[in-house]
Every structure is written in structure tokens, then in C-alpha cells.
PDB file of C-alpha atoms in Angstrom:
ATOM      1  CA  MET P   1      -1.421 116.605   8.585  1.00  0.00           C
ATOM      2  CA  CYS P   2       2.064 117.911   8.496  1.00  0.00           C
ATOM      3  CA  TYR P   3       4.024 120.044   6.116  1.00  0.00           C
ATOM      4  CA  LYS P   4       6.686 117.633   4.902  1.00  0.00           C
ATOM      5  CA  THR P   5      10.273 118.529   4.261  1.00  0.00           C
ATOM      6  CA  ALA P   6      11.346 119.545   0.787  1.00  0.00           C
ATOM      7  CA  ASN P   7      13.938 116.807   0.520  1.00  0.00           C
ATOM      8  CA  VAL P   8      11.791 113.731   1.068  1.00  0.00           C
ATOM      9  CA  ILE P   9       9.568 111.747  -1.232  1.00  0.00           C
ATOM     10  CA  CYS P  10       6.522 110.157   0.350  1.00  0.00           C
ATOM     11  CA  ILE P  11       5.436 106.917  -1.273  1.00  0.00           C
ATOM     12  CA  ALA P  12       2.089 107.385   0.352  1.00  0.00           C
ATOM     13  CA  MET P  13       0.669 103.881   0.091  1.00  0.00           C
ATOM     14  CA  LEU P  14       3.747 102.416   1.764  1.00  0.00           C
ATOM     15  CA  GLY P  15       4.856 105.258   4.032  1.00  0.00           C
ATOM     16  CA  LEU P  16       8.391 105.108   2.651  1.00  0.00           C
ATOM     17  CA  MET P  17      10.702 108.105   2.374  1.00  0.00           C
ATOM     18  CA  ALA P  18      13.837 108.737   0.351  1.00  0.00           C
ATOM     19  CA  PRO P  19      15.853 111.894  -0.417  1.00  0.00           C
ATOM     20  CA  PRO P  20      15.619 113.406  -3.915  1.00  0.00           C
ATOM     21  CA  SER P  21      17.090 116.751  -4.965  1.00  0.00           C
ATOM     22  CA  ALA P  22      16.651 119.713  -2.619  1.00  0.00           C
ATOM     23  CA  ASN P  23      13.358 121.606  -2.765  1.00  0.00           C
ATOM     24  CA  ALA P  24      11.688 118.918  -4.874  1.00  0.00           C
ATOM     25  CA  GLU P  25       7.916 118.918  -4.916  1.00  0.00           C
ATOM     26  CA  LEU P  26       6.236 116.435  -2.637  1.00  0.00           C
ATOM     27  CA  VAL P  27       5.392 113.215  -4.449  1.00  0.00           C
ATOM     28  CA  ARG P  28       2.428 111.334  -3.099  1.00  0.00           C
ATOM     29  CA  GLY P  29       2.696 108.018  -4.909  1.00  0.00           C
ATOM     30  CA  ALA P  30       1.308 106.793  -8.168  1.00  0.00           C
ATOM     31  CA  ILE P  31      -2.272 106.075  -7.144  1.00  0.00           C
ATOM     32  CA  LEU P  32      -3.837 109.531  -6.794  1.00  0.00           C
ATOM     33  CA  GLN P  33      -7.019 108.933  -8.746  1.00  0.00           C
ATOM     34  CA  ASP P  34     -10.139 107.421  -7.195  1.00  0.00           C
ATOM     35  CA  THR P  35      -9.839 103.688  -7.741  1.00  0.00           C
ATOM     36  CA  HIS P  36     -11.259 102.456  -4.412  1.00  0.00           C
ATOM     37  CA  LYS P  37     -14.233 100.095  -4.325  1.00  0.00           C
ATOM     38  CA  SER P  38     -17.320 100.913  -2.300  1.00  0.00           C
ATOM     39  CA  TRP P  39     -16.398  98.560   0.543  1.00  0.00           C
ATOM     40  CA  GLU P  40     -12.995 100.130   1.127  1.00  0.00           C
ATOM     41  CA  VAL P  41     -12.196 103.026   3.446  1.00  0.00           C
ATOM     42  CA  ASP P  42      -9.958 106.059   3.143  1.00  0.00           C
ATOM     43  CA  ASN P  43      -6.673 106.156   5.003  1.00  0.00           C
ATOM     44  CA  ARG P  44      -6.806 108.371   8.087  1.00  0.00           C
ATOM     45  CA  PRO P  45      -4.565 111.406   8.590  1.00  0.00           C
ATOM     46  CA  THR P  46      -1.929 110.861  11.258  1.00  0.00           C
ATOM     47  CA  GLY P  47      -0.977 114.494  11.757  1.00  0.00           C
ATOM     48  CA  LYS P  48       2.559 113.796  10.551  1.00  0.00           C
ATOM     49  CA  GLY P  49       2.104 113.907   6.779  1.00  0.00           C
ATOM     50  CA  TRP P  50       0.992 110.412   5.873  1.00  0.00           C
ATOM     51  CA  GLY P  51      -2.174 108.356   6.145  1.00  0.00           C
ATOM     52  CA  GLU P  52      -2.721 105.015   7.815  1.00  0.00           C
ATOM     53  CA  LYS P  53      -5.357 102.340   7.381  1.00  0.00           C
ATOM     54  CA  PRO P  54      -7.889 102.609  10.239  1.00  0.00           C
ATOM     55  CA  PRO P  55      -8.423  99.621  12.548  1.00  0.00           C
ATOM     56  CA  ALA P  56     -10.944  97.072  11.314  1.00  0.00           C
ATOM     57  CA  GLY P  57     -14.487  98.293  11.748  1.00  0.00           C
ATOM     58  CA  GLN P  58     -13.448 101.875  12.483  1.00  0.00           C
ATOM     59  CA  GLY P  59     -13.127 103.293   8.986  1.00  0.00           C
ATOM     60  CA  TYR P  60     -15.478 105.799   7.429  1.00  0.00           C
ATOM     61  CA  ALA P  61     -16.815 104.022   4.354  1.00  0.00           C
ATOM     62  CA  VAL P  62     -16.012 105.591   1.030  1.00  0.00           C
ATOM     63  CA  ALA P  63     -19.557 104.918  -0.139  1.00  0.00           C
ATOM     64  CA  THR P  64     -20.987 107.197   2.569  1.00  0.00           C
ATOM     65  CA  GLY P  65     -17.996 109.473   3.043  1.00  0.00           C
ATOM     66  CA  ARG P  66     -18.192 110.897  -0.464  1.00  0.00           C
ATOM     67  CA  LYS P  67     -21.770 112.058  -0.604  1.00  0.00           C
ATOM     68  CA  LYS P  68     -20.674 115.653  -0.004  1.00  0.00           C
ATOM     69  CA  GLN P  69     -17.553 115.947  -2.127  1.00  0.00           C
ATOM     70  CA  GLY P  70     -18.359 115.140  -5.739  1.00  0.00           C
ATOM     71  CA  ALA P  71     -15.325 114.607  -7.941  1.00  0.00           C
ATOM     72  CA  ASN P  72     -12.837 117.093  -6.471  1.00  0.00           C
ATOM     73  CA  GLY P  73     -10.212 114.632  -5.263  1.00  0.00           C
ATOM     74  CA  ILE P  74     -10.847 115.102  -1.554  1.00  0.00           C
ATOM     75  CA  ASN P  75     -13.495 113.469   0.636  1.00  0.00           C
ATOM     76  CA  TYR P  76     -15.674 114.595   3.545  1.00  0.00           C
ATOM     77  CA  HIS P  77     -15.750 112.151   6.462  1.00  0.00           C
ATOM     78  CA  GLY P  78     -18.367 113.746   8.704  1.00  0.00           C
ATOM     79  CA  GLY P  79     -16.203 115.576  11.247  1.00  0.00           C
ATOM     80  CA  PRO P  80     -16.427 119.226  12.334  1.00  0.00           C
ATOM     81  CA  LEU P  81     -14.704 122.222  10.732  1.00  0.00           C
ATOM     82  CA  ILE P  82     -13.756 125.567  12.265  1.00  0.00           C
ATOM     83  CA  LEU P  83     -16.552 127.897  11.175  1.00  0.00           C
ATOM     84  CA  GLY P  84     -16.782 131.666  11.443  1.00  0.00           C
ATOM     85  CA  THR P  85     -13.668 133.716  12.170  1.00  0.00           C
ATOM     86  CA  THR P  86     -10.652 131.559  13.020  1.00  0.00           C
ATOM     87  CA  ASN P  87      -8.659 133.047  15.878  1.00  0.00           C
ATOM     88  CA  VAL P  88      -4.887 132.621  15.865  1.00  0.00           C
ATOM     89  CA  TYR P  89      -2.601 132.488  18.913  1.00  0.00           C
ATOM     90  CA  TYR P  90       1.196 132.238  18.895  1.00  0.00           C
ATOM     91  CA  ILE P  91       3.418 130.748  21.576  1.00  0.00           C
ATOM     92  CA  TRP P  92       6.976 131.904  20.882  1.00  0.00           C
ATOM     93  CA  TYR P  93       9.039 129.074  22.346  1.00  0.00           C
ATOM     94  CA  GLY P  94      12.758 129.565  22.955  1.00  0.00           C
ATOM     95  CA  ASN P  95      14.839 132.612  22.067  1.00  0.00           C
ATOM     96  CA  TRP P  96      13.163 135.071  19.705  1.00  0.00           C
ATOM     97  CA  ALA P  97      14.868 138.222  20.986  1.00  0.00           C
ATOM     98  CA  GLY P  98      15.541 140.645  18.135  1.00  0.00           C
ATOM     99  CA  ASN P  99      14.106 138.283  15.513  1.00  0.00           C
ATOM    100  CA  THR P 100      11.854 139.998  12.961  1.00  0.00           C
ATOM    101  CA  ALA P 101       9.717 136.847  12.817  1.00  0.00           C
ATOM    102  CA  THR P 102       7.794 138.307  15.763  1.00  0.00           C
ATOM    103  CA  SER P 103       6.388 140.965  13.434  1.00  0.00           C
ATOM    104  CA  ILE P 104       6.399 139.038  10.126  1.00  0.00           C
ATOM    105  CA  LEU P 105       4.268 136.111  11.298  1.00  0.00           C
ATOM    106  CA  PRO P 106       1.583 138.190  13.063  1.00  0.00           C
ATOM    107  CA  ASP P 107       1.324 140.210   9.841  1.00  0.00           C
ATOM    108  CA  LEU P 108       0.797 136.933   7.975  1.00  0.00           C
ATOM    109  CA  ALA P 109      -2.069 135.847  10.229  1.00  0.00           C
ATOM    110  CA  THR P 110      -3.704 139.256   9.845  1.00  0.00           C
ATOM    111  CA  GLY P 111      -3.125 139.484   6.096  1.00  0.00           C
ATOM    112  CA  LEU P 112      -4.656 136.095   5.341  1.00  0.00           C
ATOM    113  CA  SER P 113      -8.096 137.291   6.416  1.00  0.00           C
ATOM    114  CA  GLY P 114     -10.256 138.175   3.435  1.00  0.00           C
ATOM    115  CA  SER P 115      -7.520 137.314   0.945  1.00  0.00           C
ATOM    116  CA  PRO P 116      -8.114 135.469  -2.346  1.00  0.00           C
ATOM    117  CA  TYR P 117      -5.705 132.826  -1.020  1.00  0.00           C
ATOM    118  CA  TYR P 118      -7.556 132.105   2.217  1.00  0.00           C
ATOM    119  CA  ASN P 119     -10.818 132.188   0.283  1.00  0.00           C
ATOM    120  CA  ILE P 120      -9.882 128.758  -1.124  1.00  0.00           C
ATOM    121  CA  ASN P 121     -10.954 127.355   2.243  1.00  0.00           C
ATOM    122  CA  THR P 122     -14.543 128.505   1.654  1.00  0.00           C
ATOM    123  CA  THR P 123     -14.929 125.575  -0.754  1.00  0.00           C
ATOM    124  CA  TYR P 124     -14.971 123.283   2.316  1.00  0.00           C
ATOM    125  CA  TYR P 125     -18.121 122.764   4.377  1.00  0.00           C
ATOM    126  CA  ASN P 126     -19.613 120.621   7.104  1.00  0.00           C
ATOM    127  CA  GLY P 127     -22.427 118.072   7.013  1.00  0.00           C
ATOM    128  CA  SER P 128     -25.002 120.864   7.056  1.00  0.00           C
ATOM    129  CA  SER P 129     -23.336 122.531   4.044  1.00  0.00           C
ATOM    130  CA  VAL P 130     -22.075 125.444   6.174  1.00  0.00           C
ATOM    131  CA  ALA P 131     -18.819 126.621   4.619  1.00  0.00           C
ATOM    132  CA  VAL P 132     -15.598 127.889   6.163  1.00  0.00           C
ATOM    133  CA  THR P 133     -15.460 131.692   6.434  1.00  0.00           C
ATOM    134  CA  ASN P 134     -12.713 133.749   4.797  1.00  0.00           C
ATOM    135  CA  ALA P 135     -11.749 135.388   8.077  1.00  0.00           C
ATOM    136  CA  THR P 136      -8.814 135.048  10.463  1.00  0.00           C
ATOM    137  CA  LEU P 137      -7.980 137.168  13.495  1.00  0.00           C
ATOM    138  CA  PHE P 138      -4.583 137.316  15.158  1.00  0.00           C
ATOM    139  CA  LYS P 139      -5.572 137.507  18.807  1.00  0.00           C
ATOM    140  CA  GLN P 140      -2.530 137.253  21.040  1.00  0.00           C
ATOM    141  CA  SER P 141       0.968 135.890  21.554  1.00  0.00           C
ATOM    142  CA  VAL P 142       2.962 134.787  24.585  1.00  0.00           C
ATOM    143  CA  THR P 143       6.533 133.658  25.139  1.00  0.00           C
ATOM    144  CA  ASP P 144       7.806 130.435  26.665  1.00  0.00           C
ATOM    145  CA  ASN P 145      11.420 130.508  27.843  1.00  0.00           C
ATOM    146  CA  TYR P 146      12.405 126.876  27.209  1.00  0.00           C
ATOM    147  CA  SER P 147       9.976 125.409  29.765  1.00  0.00           C
ATOM    148  CA  HIS P 148      10.652 121.953  28.289  1.00  0.00           C
ATOM    149  CA  GLY P 149      14.240 122.447  27.154  1.00  0.00           C
ATOM    150  CA  THR P 150      15.551 122.378  23.595  1.00  0.00           C
ATOM    151  CA  ALA P 151      14.437 118.862  22.599  1.00  0.00           C
ATOM    152  CA  LEU P 152      10.655 118.626  22.452  1.00  0.00           C
ATOM    153  CA  ALA P 153       8.651 115.449  22.073  1.00  0.00           C
ATOM    154  CA  ASP P 154       5.091 115.667  20.786  1.00  0.00           C
ATOM    155  CA  ALA P 155       3.848 115.470  24.372  1.00  0.00           C
ATOM    156  CA  ASP P 156       6.007 118.469  25.269  1.00  0.00           C
ATOM    157  CA  VAL P 157       4.376 120.541  22.527  1.00  0.00           C
ATOM    158  CA  THR P 158       0.994 119.580  23.960  1.00  0.00           C
ATOM    159  CA  ALA P 159       2.185 120.558  27.430  1.00  0.00           C
ATOM    160  CA  VAL P 160       3.388 123.958  26.202  1.00  0.00           C
ATOM    161  CA  VAL P 161      -0.072 124.703  24.814  1.00  0.00           C
ATOM    162  CA  SER P 162      -1.806 123.319  27.889  1.00  0.00           C
ATOM    163  CA  ASN P 163       0.365 125.350  30.258  1.00  0.00           C
ATOM    164  CA  ALA P 164      -0.273 128.561  28.322  1.00  0.00           C
ATOM    165  CA  ILE P 165      -4.027 128.009  28.611  1.00  0.00           C
ATOM    166  CA  THR P 166      -4.337 126.617  32.139  1.00  0.00           C
ATOM    167  CA  SER P 167      -2.052 129.345  33.511  1.00  0.00           C
ATOM    168  CA  GLY P 168      -4.366 131.987  32.087  1.00  0.00           C
ATOM    169  CA  ALA P 169      -1.753 133.375  29.711  1.00  0.00           C
ATOM    170  CA  LEU P 170      -4.023 132.458  26.788  1.00  0.00           C
ATOM    171  CA  PRO P 171      -7.771 131.760  26.779  1.00  0.00           C
ATOM    172  CA  ALA P 172      -9.260 128.350  26.023  1.00  0.00           C
ATOM    173  CA  ASP P 173     -10.694 129.135  22.588  1.00  0.00           C
ATOM    174  CA  PRO P 174     -12.320 126.276  20.635  1.00  0.00           C
ATOM    175  CA  ASN P 175     -12.576 128.457  17.504  1.00  0.00           C
ATOM    176  CA  ALA P 176      -8.850 128.984  17.289  1.00  0.00           C
ATOM    177  CA  VAL P 177      -5.560 127.446  16.267  1.00  0.00           C
ATOM    178  CA  TYR P 178      -2.628 127.745  18.691  1.00  0.00           C
ATOM    179  CA  PHE P 179       0.829 127.682  17.120  1.00  0.00           C
ATOM    180  CA  VAL P 180       3.936 126.630  19.045  1.00  0.00           C
ATOM    181  CA  LEU P 181       6.704 128.433  17.146  1.00  0.00           C
ATOM    182  CA  THR P 182      10.160 127.212  18.147  1.00  0.00           C
ATOM    183  CA  SER P 183      13.450 129.044  17.703  1.00  0.00           C
ATOM    184  CA  ALA P 184      16.221 127.537  15.586  1.00  0.00           C
ATOM    185  CA  ASP P 185      18.031 125.996  18.570  1.00  0.00           C
ATOM    186  CA  VAL P 186      15.005 123.836  19.415  1.00  0.00           C
ATOM    187  CA  ASN P 187      14.360 120.402  17.931  1.00  0.00           C
ATOM    188  CA  GLU P 188      11.105 118.440  17.779  1.00  0.00           C
ATOM    189  CA  THR P 189      12.348 114.918  18.212  1.00  0.00           C
ATOM    190  CA  SER P 190       9.603 113.009  16.373  1.00  0.00           C
ATOM    191  CA  GLY P 191      10.897 114.142  12.981  1.00  0.00           C
ATOM    192  CA  PHE P 192      11.335 117.898  12.551  1.00  0.00           C
ATOM    193  CA  CYS P 193      13.658 118.562   9.591  1.00  0.00           C
ATOM    194  CA  THR P 194      13.740 114.891   8.602  1.00  0.00           C
ATOM    195  CA  SER P 195      10.081 113.900   8.173  1.00  0.00           C
ATOM    196  CA  TYR P 196       8.160 117.159   8.480  1.00  0.00           C
ATOM    197  CA  CYS P 197       8.422 120.931   8.902  1.00  0.00           C
ATOM    198  CA  GLY P 198       5.235 121.299  10.930  1.00  0.00           C
ATOM    199  CA  TRP P 199       2.133 119.467  12.065  1.00  0.00           C
ATOM    200  CA  HIS P 200      -1.294 120.018  13.618  1.00  0.00           C
ATOM    201  CA  THR P 201      -3.596 118.074  15.912  1.00  0.00           C
ATOM    202  CA  HIS P 202      -6.173 118.640  18.648  1.00  0.00           C
ATOM    203  CA  GLY P 203      -6.892 117.647  22.227  1.00  0.00           C
ATOM    204  CA  SER P 204      -9.043 118.378  25.249  1.00  0.00           C
ATOM    205  CA  ILE P 205      -7.568 121.225  27.305  1.00  0.00           C
ATOM    206  CA  ALA P 206      -9.476 123.111  30.010  1.00  0.00           C
ATOM    207  CA  GLY P 207     -12.668 121.382  28.917  1.00  0.00           C
ATOM    208  CA  GLN P 208     -12.415 122.563  25.304  1.00  0.00           C
ATOM    209  CA  ASP P 209     -11.434 120.878  22.045  1.00  0.00           C
ATOM    210  CA  ILE P 210      -8.237 122.822  21.393  1.00  0.00           C
ATOM    211  CA  LYS P 211      -6.612 122.814  17.961  1.00  0.00           C
ATOM    212  CA  TYR P 212      -2.864 123.389  17.923  1.00  0.00           C
ATOM    213  CA  SER P 213       0.174 123.157  15.689  1.00  0.00           C
ATOM    214  CA  PHE P 214       3.945 122.899  15.833  1.00  0.00           C
ATOM    215  CA  VAL P 215       6.019 124.988  13.404  1.00  0.00           C
ATOM    216  CA  GLY P 216       9.784 125.117  13.874  1.00  0.00           C
ATOM    217  CA  ASN P 217      12.253 127.721  12.643  1.00  0.00           C
ATOM    218  CA  PRO P 218      13.719 126.198   9.457  1.00  0.00           C
ATOM    219  CA  ASP P 219      16.987 128.048   9.946  1.00  0.00           C
ATOM    220  CA  ARG P 220      17.770 124.815  11.790  1.00  0.00           C
ATOM    221  CA  CYS P 221      17.568 122.914   8.479  1.00  0.00           C
ATOM    222  CA  PRO P 222      17.368 125.315   5.513  1.00  0.00           C
ATOM    223  CA  SER P 223      17.720 122.649   2.832  1.00  0.00           C
ATOM    224  CA  ALA P 224      14.771 120.711   4.246  1.00  0.00           C
ATOM    225  CA  CYS P 225      12.213 123.342   5.226  1.00  0.00           C
ATOM    226  CA  GLU P 226      13.071 126.598   3.424  1.00  0.00           C
ATOM    227  CA  ALA P 227      12.070 127.089  -0.202  1.00  0.00           C
ATOM    228  CA  GLN P 228      14.812 129.678  -0.824  1.00  0.00           C
ATOM    229  CA  THR P 229      17.914 130.927   0.957  1.00  0.00           C
ATOM    230  CA  THR P 230      16.894 134.565   0.566  1.00  0.00           C
ATOM    231  CA  SER P 231      13.394 135.735   1.359  1.00  0.00           C
ATOM    232  CA  PRO P 232      10.900 138.501   0.602  1.00  0.00           C
ATOM    233  CA  ASN P 233      11.014 139.890   4.143  1.00  0.00           C
ATOM    234  CA  GLY P 234      14.749 139.540   4.700  1.00  0.00           C
ATOM    235  CA  ASN P 235      14.391 136.675   7.170  1.00  0.00           C
ATOM    236  CA  ALA P 236      14.600 133.258   5.506  1.00  0.00           C
ATOM    237  CA  GLY P 237      13.586 131.413   8.652  1.00  0.00           C
ATOM    238  CA  ALA P 238      10.467 133.493   9.220  1.00  0.00           C
ATOM    239  CA  ASP P 239       9.485 133.383   5.554  1.00  0.00           C
ATOM    240  CA  GLY P 240       9.970 129.627   5.529  1.00  0.00           C
ATOM    241  CA  MET P 241       7.767 129.352   8.598  1.00  0.00           C
ATOM    242  CA  ALA P 242       5.115 131.495   6.898  1.00  0.00           C
ATOM    243  CA  SER P 243       4.389 128.888   4.243  1.00  0.00           C
ATOM    244  CA  VAL P 244       4.381 126.061   6.786  1.00  0.00           C
ATOM    245  CA  LEU P 245       2.114 128.046   9.090  1.00  0.00           C
ATOM    246  CA  ALA P 246      -0.355 128.774   6.289  1.00  0.00           C
ATOM    247  CA  HIS P 247      -0.334 125.066   5.396  1.00  0.00           C
ATOM    248  CA  GLU P 248      -1.115 123.973   8.947  1.00  0.00           C
ATOM    249  CA  LEU P 249      -3.732 126.681   9.457  1.00  0.00           C
ATOM    250  CA  GLU P 250      -5.781 125.729   6.420  1.00  0.00           C
ATOM    251  CA  GLU P 251      -5.617 122.055   7.387  1.00  0.00           C
ATOM    252  CA  ALA P 252      -6.572 122.790  10.996  1.00  0.00           C
ATOM    253  CA  VAL P 253      -9.611 124.725   9.770  1.00  0.00           C
ATOM    254  CA  THR P 254     -10.861 122.119   7.277  1.00  0.00           C
ATOM    255  CA  ASP P 255      -9.836 119.007   9.251  1.00  0.00           C
ATOM    256  CA  PRO P 256      -9.406 120.111  12.879  1.00  0.00           C
ATOM    257  CA  ASP P 257     -10.094 116.745  14.509  1.00  0.00           C
ATOM    258  CA  LEU P 258      -8.530 114.652  11.721  1.00  0.00           C
ATOM    259  CA  ASN P 259     -11.932 113.309  10.684  1.00  0.00           C
ATOM    260  CA  ALA P 260     -13.321 115.833   8.175  1.00  0.00           C
ATOM    261  CA  TRP P 261     -11.680 116.589   4.796  1.00  0.00           C
ATOM    262  CA  TYR P 262      -8.900 114.382   3.416  1.00  0.00           C
ATOM    263  CA  ASP P 263      -8.322 112.153   0.417  1.00  0.00           C
ATOM    264  CA  THR P 264      -8.101 108.387  -0.032  1.00  0.00           C
ATOM    265  CA  LEU P 265      -4.437 108.392   0.997  1.00  0.00           C
ATOM    266  CA  GLY P 266      -5.111 110.327   4.199  1.00  0.00           C
ATOM    267  CA  GLN P 267      -3.755 113.613   2.837  1.00  0.00           C
ATOM    268  CA  GLU P 268      -5.420 116.869   3.786  1.00  0.00           C
ATOM    269  CA  ASN P 269      -5.959 119.830   1.471  1.00  0.00           C
ATOM    270  CA  ALA P 270      -2.576 121.527   1.902  1.00  0.00           C
ATOM    271  CA  ASP P 271      -0.714 118.200   1.796  1.00  0.00           C
ATOM    272  CA  LYS P 272      -1.925 117.787  -1.774  1.00  0.00           C
ATOM    273  CA  CYS P 273      -0.131 121.003  -2.807  1.00  0.00           C
ATOM    274  CA  ALA P 274       2.988 120.951  -0.609  1.00  0.00           C
ATOM    275  CA  TRP P 275       6.028 122.697  -2.164  1.00  0.00           C
ATOM    276  CA  LYS P 276       3.959 123.891  -5.140  1.00  0.00           C
ATOM    277  CA  PHE P 277       4.098 127.675  -5.383  1.00  0.00           C
ATOM    278  CA  GLY P 278       2.568 128.503  -8.748  1.00  0.00           C
ATOM    279  CA  THR P 279       3.509 131.729 -10.514  1.00  0.00           C
ATOM    280  CA  THR P 280       6.099 133.831  -8.683  1.00  0.00           C
ATOM    281  CA  TYR P 281       7.555 137.309  -9.039  1.00  0.00           C
ATOM    282  CA  THR P 282      10.845 138.861  -7.967  1.00  0.00           C
ATOM    283  CA  VAL P 283      10.951 141.409  -5.138  1.00  0.00           C
ATOM    284  CA  SER P 284      13.537 144.151  -4.669  1.00  0.00           C
ATOM    285  CA  ASN P 285      16.073 141.977  -2.812  1.00  0.00           C
ATOM    286  CA  GLY P 286      16.002 139.319  -5.545  1.00  0.00           C
ATOM    287  CA  SER P 287      13.838 136.851  -3.629  1.00  0.00           C
ATOM    288  CA  GLN P 288      10.775 135.160  -5.051  1.00  0.00           C
ATOM    289  CA  ALA P 289       7.228 135.793  -3.827  1.00  0.00           C
ATOM    290  CA  ASN P 290       3.790 134.817  -5.053  1.00  0.00           C
ATOM    291  CA  MET P 291       1.371 136.956  -3.055  1.00  0.00           C
ATOM    292  CA  LYS P 292       1.052 140.209  -1.168  1.00  0.00           C
ATOM    293  CA  LEU P 293      -0.741 140.095   2.165  1.00  0.00           C
ATOM    294  CA  GLY P 294      -1.133 143.521   3.675  1.00  0.00           C
ATOM    295  CA  ALA P 295       2.110 145.395   3.069  1.00  0.00           C
ATOM    296  CA  ARG P 296       4.289 142.275   2.869  1.00  0.00           C
ATOM    297  CA  ASP P 297       5.254 139.905   0.070  1.00  0.00           C
ATOM    298  CA  PHE P 298       5.258 136.193   0.834  1.00  0.00           C
ATOM    299  CA  LEU P 299       6.111 132.912  -0.886  1.00  0.00           C
ATOM    300  CA  ILE P 300       3.288 130.624   0.248  1.00  0.00           C
ATOM    301  CA  GLN P 301       2.471 127.166  -1.067  1.00  0.00           C
ATOM    302  CA  GLN P 302      -0.719 126.607  -3.026  1.00  0.00           C
ATOM    303  CA  ASN P 303      -3.828 125.069  -1.470  1.00  0.00           C
ATOM    304  CA  TRP P 304      -6.287 122.487  -2.806  1.00  0.00           C
ATOM    305  CA  LEU P 305      -9.482 123.944  -4.276  1.00  0.00           C
ATOM    306  CA  ASN P 306     -12.496 121.771  -3.454  1.00  0.00           C
ATOM    307  CA  ALA P 307     -14.278 122.761  -6.687  1.00  0.00           C
ATOM    308  CA  SER P 308     -13.875 122.505 -10.462  1.00  0.00           C
ATOM    309  CA  GLY P 309     -12.646 118.935 -10.160  1.00  0.00           C
ATOM    310  CA  GLY P 310     -10.004 119.893  -7.597  1.00  0.00           C
ATOM    311  CA  LEU P 311      -6.673 121.603  -8.206  1.00  0.00           C
ATOM    312  CA  CYS P 312      -3.799 123.406  -6.520  1.00  0.00           C
ATOM    313  CA  THR P 313      -4.170 127.170  -6.747  1.00  0.00           C
ATOM    314  CA  LEU P 314      -3.208 130.446  -5.074  1.00  0.00           C
ATOM    315  CA  ALA P 315      -6.580 132.173  -5.260  1.00  0.00           C
ATOM    316  CA  TYR P 316     -10.320 131.653  -5.451  1.00  0.00           C
TER     317      TYR P 316
END
């Protein structure tokens, strides 16, 4: 699903939103424990940060959908996961000239591989009990000079990814996640900065099931999508994007087609820990961080551990 803004509360069972104080933790409603009966079905992820009841006769029954998950607060619904090394591609949309994000975010994708943080994802597995691998590989990036203007609809984001692949600029890689990273002058009109900070989905492009994500530069709306006004790498927008990007990546790996791992409310693993950062430390410029990936410090949200009863954590 999406990485929701810091200044909205989601009453998950009703889909209502209201603004609390800035940088509040995401609230998911009062009914988080497993109280469903065996004939009920889990809400489905929408890709925008909330779940919806599936159409009649199309739900994945709780009674069968939980055979693989035990009591960890998140359910397996039979869909595929990204297994083996997850390749990462960036599409820099808009104006990124001179912006240090173009080095910070590739370093993030590289640094996640083999980290205790990304290892949390190895607690997720498919129907054959094959687990996610603690391995990412930053493969390639391309630029897109406002091919669809500065106001993007969801369909425009899809078109940006499709054009990059069908033009040959990027390969059609089914074991990858493609990120459309928009500069601060670009809006995503379905709810960027008001309902979400990023989202992920999938679609058929060039004959492959392509997983892709939108992550916007939160310098457009610091109070909604940045956890702090200063940042470990001296670029608040890029550091804000780093946490959103990590969120969407771990969801795209464990629930790429929106039919694998999510809870009764339709929330995916990272949704359950949005805006929760755990123990932090202070870096030399006074900013807060909670992990070192490679040579860089980052402030990255926690992820949901599918073990030990389920919990938000920074490492496994």
C-alpha cells in the first residue's frame, strides 16, 4: 500500500481521515487484533494506504488464508512474492539537476542489501515456504524531463514506467521494483501530500508483470511527508524520500500483486509501522538517524516482523 502522510489519522475500518498534530504516528483504528470469524474475509490492499472489502465471492477466506501465518498479526493470501535478489530501478522525473538525492537514494538501495533492517523481509515466504532473500541490487536510473507535465495522475505514473521500458531505456525486469521519483515541483493528483507520500502497484508491461512505485519529493509538503526539517545527509527532501522508498520497497517485495501478505484491515507490513522510528541517535549536524547503511546515516521507519507474534522493529 502507500506510505501515508504524517498529518493524517486513518480510521481504517471506515476509511476516514482527519488531521492531528504534525508527525503523529499513523493510527489504524481500534480493531487491530484478530476478531474475525471464519466466514469473513480480509480487506484487500488498495495501493493507497487503506483496505477495502472485496466484492462478494472474491475474497480470500480467513480460514484458508491464515494457514501460513500463525499469530503474527499479518496474513498470507496465496499470491507471489519477489524472491531472490530484488533489482531496483529509478526514474528521475522532473528537475533533479544539482540535487544530492541522485546520490543519496542510490546509496540507500545499495546499502539495504544484506542489512539487519532488510533482513526483516526474510520472515515472509510464499506458498511453498520459500522466503524473501536479504538482497537488493541498484541496477540503473534514467531521467524523464516532464514527459507528462507537472500534474501526474496515477495513469501518468504508469505511462512513465511503461515508456521507460518500451523505449528500451530500462529493461522489462519482473524481479524488480521501478520507482518514479518526482521533483518537488511535481504533484501526483490522486492524493500526494494529502493522503499519502508514496504508493506501489503492478501491471503488465512488455509482457511482464512489472512492479512499480511512486515516491514524490516531500520538499513539496514538509509537514506531511518529512519526519524532520533537518536530515542526516543534509537534504531533507531526499532523506524524507528514503524512508518512503524503503516502505514501498518492502511492501512491493512481500505483496507485489496486492494479494500476498497483509492484515485483516488490508494493511501491508510497512503500513503497520508507518512513522514509527524506534531508537534514534544524533548525527553531527544535529539531525536524528536510526541506522547506518554503507557510509550514510538514515532515519528509516520500522518494518513489521512476521515472527515472535509480530512487532515493529529496525532489525532481525
